[in-house]
Coordinates of C-alpha atoms in Angstrom, one line a residue:
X2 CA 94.4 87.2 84.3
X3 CA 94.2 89.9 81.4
X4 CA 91.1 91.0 81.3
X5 CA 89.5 90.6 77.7
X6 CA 87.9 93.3 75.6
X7 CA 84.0 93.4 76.4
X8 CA 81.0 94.4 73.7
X9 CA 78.1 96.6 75.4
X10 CA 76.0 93.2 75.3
X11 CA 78.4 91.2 77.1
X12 CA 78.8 93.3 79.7
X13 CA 75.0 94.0 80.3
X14 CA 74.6 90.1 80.9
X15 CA 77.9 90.2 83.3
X16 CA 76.1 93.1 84.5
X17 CA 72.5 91.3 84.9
X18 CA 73.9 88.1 86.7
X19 CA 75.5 90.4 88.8
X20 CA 72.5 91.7 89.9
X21 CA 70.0 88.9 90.1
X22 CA 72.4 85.7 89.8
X23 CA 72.8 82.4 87.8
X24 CA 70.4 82.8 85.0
X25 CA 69.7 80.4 82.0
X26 CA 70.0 81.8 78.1
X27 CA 66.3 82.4 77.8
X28 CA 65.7 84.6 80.8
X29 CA 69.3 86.7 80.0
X30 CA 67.8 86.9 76.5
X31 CA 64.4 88.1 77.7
X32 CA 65.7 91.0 80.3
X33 CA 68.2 92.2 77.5
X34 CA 65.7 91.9 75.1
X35 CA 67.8 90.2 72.9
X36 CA 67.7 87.3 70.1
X37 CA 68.5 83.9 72.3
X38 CA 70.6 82.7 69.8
X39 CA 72.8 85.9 69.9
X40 CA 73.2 85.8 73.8
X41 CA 74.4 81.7 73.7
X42 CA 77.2 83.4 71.9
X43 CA 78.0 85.8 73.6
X44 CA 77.3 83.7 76.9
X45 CA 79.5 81.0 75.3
X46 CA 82.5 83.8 74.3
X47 CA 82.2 84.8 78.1
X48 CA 82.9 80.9 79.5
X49 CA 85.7 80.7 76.9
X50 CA 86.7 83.9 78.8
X51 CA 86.8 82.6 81.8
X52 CA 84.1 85.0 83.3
X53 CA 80.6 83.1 83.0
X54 CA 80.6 79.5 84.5
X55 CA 78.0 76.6 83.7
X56 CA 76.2 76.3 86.9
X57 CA 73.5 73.5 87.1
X58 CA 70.7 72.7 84.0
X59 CA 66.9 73.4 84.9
X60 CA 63.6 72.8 83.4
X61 CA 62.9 76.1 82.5
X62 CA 59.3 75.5 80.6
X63 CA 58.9 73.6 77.7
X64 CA 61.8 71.4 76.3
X65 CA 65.4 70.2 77.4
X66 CA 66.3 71.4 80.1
X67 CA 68.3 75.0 79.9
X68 CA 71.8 75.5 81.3
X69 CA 71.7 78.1 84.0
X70 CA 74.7 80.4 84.2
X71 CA 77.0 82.2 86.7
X72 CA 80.2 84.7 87.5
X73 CA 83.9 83.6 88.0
X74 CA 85.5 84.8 90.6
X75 CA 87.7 86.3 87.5
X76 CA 84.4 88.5 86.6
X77 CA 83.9 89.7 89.9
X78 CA 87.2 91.4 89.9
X79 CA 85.8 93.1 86.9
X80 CA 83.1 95.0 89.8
X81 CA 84.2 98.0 91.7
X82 CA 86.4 96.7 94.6
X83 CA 87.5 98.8 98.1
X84 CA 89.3 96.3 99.9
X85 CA 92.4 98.1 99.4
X86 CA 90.5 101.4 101.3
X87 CA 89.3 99.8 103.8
X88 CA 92.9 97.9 104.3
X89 CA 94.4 101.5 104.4
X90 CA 92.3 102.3 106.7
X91 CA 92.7 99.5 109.2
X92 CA 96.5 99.3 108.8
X93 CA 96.0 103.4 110.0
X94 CA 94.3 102.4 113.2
X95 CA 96.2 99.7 114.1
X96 CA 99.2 101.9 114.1
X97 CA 97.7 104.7 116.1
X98 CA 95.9 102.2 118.6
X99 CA 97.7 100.6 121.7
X100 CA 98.3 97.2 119.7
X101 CA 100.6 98.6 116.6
X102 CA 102.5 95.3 116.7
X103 CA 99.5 93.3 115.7
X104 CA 100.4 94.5 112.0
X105 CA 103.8 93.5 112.1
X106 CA 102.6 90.2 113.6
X107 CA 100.0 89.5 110.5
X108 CA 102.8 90.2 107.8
X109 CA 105.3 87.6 109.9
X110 CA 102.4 85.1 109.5
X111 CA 101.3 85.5 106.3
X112 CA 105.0 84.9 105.5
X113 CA 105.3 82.4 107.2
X114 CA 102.1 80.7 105.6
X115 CA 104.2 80.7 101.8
X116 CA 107.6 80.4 103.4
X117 CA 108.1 75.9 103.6
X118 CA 106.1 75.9 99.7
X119 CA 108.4 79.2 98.1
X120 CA 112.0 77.4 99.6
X121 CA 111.2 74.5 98.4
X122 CA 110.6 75.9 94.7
X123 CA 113.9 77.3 94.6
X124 CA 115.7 74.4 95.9
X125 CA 118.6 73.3 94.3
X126 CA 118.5 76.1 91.6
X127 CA 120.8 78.2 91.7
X128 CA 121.9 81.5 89.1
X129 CA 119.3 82.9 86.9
X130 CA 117.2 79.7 86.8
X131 CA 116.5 80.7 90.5
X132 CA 115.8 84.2 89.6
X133 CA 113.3 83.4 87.0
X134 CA 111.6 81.2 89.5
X135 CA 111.7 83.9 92.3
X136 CA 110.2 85.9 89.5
X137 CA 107.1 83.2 88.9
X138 CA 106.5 82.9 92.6
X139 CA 106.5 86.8 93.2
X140 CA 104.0 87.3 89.9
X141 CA 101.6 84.8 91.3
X142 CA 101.6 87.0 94.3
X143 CA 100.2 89.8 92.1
X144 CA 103.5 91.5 91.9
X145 CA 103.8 90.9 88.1
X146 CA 107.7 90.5 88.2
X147 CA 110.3 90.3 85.7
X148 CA 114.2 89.5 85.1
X149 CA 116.0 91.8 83.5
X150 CA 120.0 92.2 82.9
X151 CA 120.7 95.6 85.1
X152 CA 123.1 98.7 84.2
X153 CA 125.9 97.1 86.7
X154 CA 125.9 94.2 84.8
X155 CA 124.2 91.8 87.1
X156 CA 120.5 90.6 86.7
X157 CA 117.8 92.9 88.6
X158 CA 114.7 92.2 89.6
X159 CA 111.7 94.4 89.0
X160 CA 108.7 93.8 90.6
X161 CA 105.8 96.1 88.1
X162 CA 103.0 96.1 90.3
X163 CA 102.4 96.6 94.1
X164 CA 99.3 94.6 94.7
X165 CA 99.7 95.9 98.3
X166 CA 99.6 100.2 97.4
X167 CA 97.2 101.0 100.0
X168 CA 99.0 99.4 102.8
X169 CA 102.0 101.0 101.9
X170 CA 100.5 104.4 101.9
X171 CA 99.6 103.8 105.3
X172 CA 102.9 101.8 106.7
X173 CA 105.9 100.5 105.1
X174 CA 106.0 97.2 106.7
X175 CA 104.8 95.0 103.3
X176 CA 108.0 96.8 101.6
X177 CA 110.2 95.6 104.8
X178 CA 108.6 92.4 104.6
X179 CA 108.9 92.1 100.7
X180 CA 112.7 92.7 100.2
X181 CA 112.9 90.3 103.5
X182 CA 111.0 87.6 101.9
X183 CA 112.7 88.1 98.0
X184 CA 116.5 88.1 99.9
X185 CA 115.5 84.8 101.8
X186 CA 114.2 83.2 98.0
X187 CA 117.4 84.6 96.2
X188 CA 120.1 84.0 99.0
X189 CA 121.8 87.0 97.6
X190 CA 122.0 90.9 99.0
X191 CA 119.8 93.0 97.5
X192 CA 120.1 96.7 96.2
X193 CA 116.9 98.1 95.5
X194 CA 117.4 100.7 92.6
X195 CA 113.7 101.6 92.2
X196 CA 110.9 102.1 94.7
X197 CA 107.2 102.7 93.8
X198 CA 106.4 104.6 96.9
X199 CA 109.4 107.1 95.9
X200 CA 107.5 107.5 92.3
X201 CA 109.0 105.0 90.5
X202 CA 107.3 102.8 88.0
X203 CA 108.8 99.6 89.5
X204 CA 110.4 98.7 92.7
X205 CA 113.7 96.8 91.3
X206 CA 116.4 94.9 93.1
X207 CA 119.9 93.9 91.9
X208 CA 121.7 91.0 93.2
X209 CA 125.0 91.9 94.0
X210 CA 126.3 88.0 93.9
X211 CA 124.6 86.6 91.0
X212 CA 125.9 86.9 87.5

């Protein structure tokens, strides 16, 4: 999801249920210190968004009862995150301990857990169309991918994004794994003519049979 452009008072009440959870209009209004009115906008902008949900609708005082509002999982993402430290880190010790193989063992599984669904997308196409959908499959992944026509002539495959960086920092078994798995969904050899660990921008791969 692209993250959309936030105004200072949208992100103070992303901010605020962040830090004391679903809230109605009124009490987001009140703790900002802002005009209701103005904070149903921007609390509706936000669900249009896709970053505030409607939770439940409470009696909160006088009146119809007031919707109370929470974060998307989209809107958490927009928080400070160190999953991908910490997955350094463990992907560190597990390679210095006495059980390095358990690392290899998770990426065989976690393969194998997308392996039946990701054939059976590409079954049957064949050329570019199974390229493109390669592509979709590997972008859904986090790997934001693209087909483009390569200098040899042949379509390449460049993968913009490693949602996997601080693994590969500490081992270069997701990169094994990841040409692995993209050869078995192509059914083509592979040249990789980029590599983001090598300080490329991409890591790209060229099919040597398909035209």
């Amino acid at each position: 999801m692209e993250t959309p452009e936030l105004n200072g008072s949208q992100r103070a009440i992303l901010d605020l249920l962040k830090q004391r959870g679903n809230l109605t209009v009124p009490r987001l209004a009140n703790a900002l210190a802002l005009n209701v009115e103005t904070v149903r906008g921007h609390v509706n902008g936000l669900v249009r968004d896709g970053l505030v949900r409607r939770e439940d609708a409470i009696r909160d005082g006088p009146g119809r009862p007031e919707i109370v509002f929470g974060l998307t999982a989209d809107a958490e993402r927009l928080f400070p995150r160190r999953e991908a430290d910490v997955l350094k880190r463990l992907a560190e010790f597990l390679r210095r301990s006495d059980h390095p193989s358990l690392l290899d063992e998770f990426f065989d599984e976690w393969i194998a857990e997308r392996r039946l669904e990701a054939l059976a997308r590409v079954d049957g196409l064949e050329g570019r169309e199974r390229i493109e959908e390669v592509a979709s499959l590997l972008s859904e992944l986090g790997f934001m991918a693209v087909v483009e026509n390569s200098a040899a002539g042949g379509p390449s495959l460049r993968l913009c994004h490693c949602p996997l960086r601080g693994l590969v920092e500490a081992t270069k078994m997701p990169c094994r794994v990841e040409i692995g798995f993209v050869r078995e969904l192509l059914g083509e050899d592979l040249v990789r003519e980029s590599y983001i660990p090598a300080g490329d921008a991409s890591c790209s791969y060229r099919m040597e049979g398909a035209r």
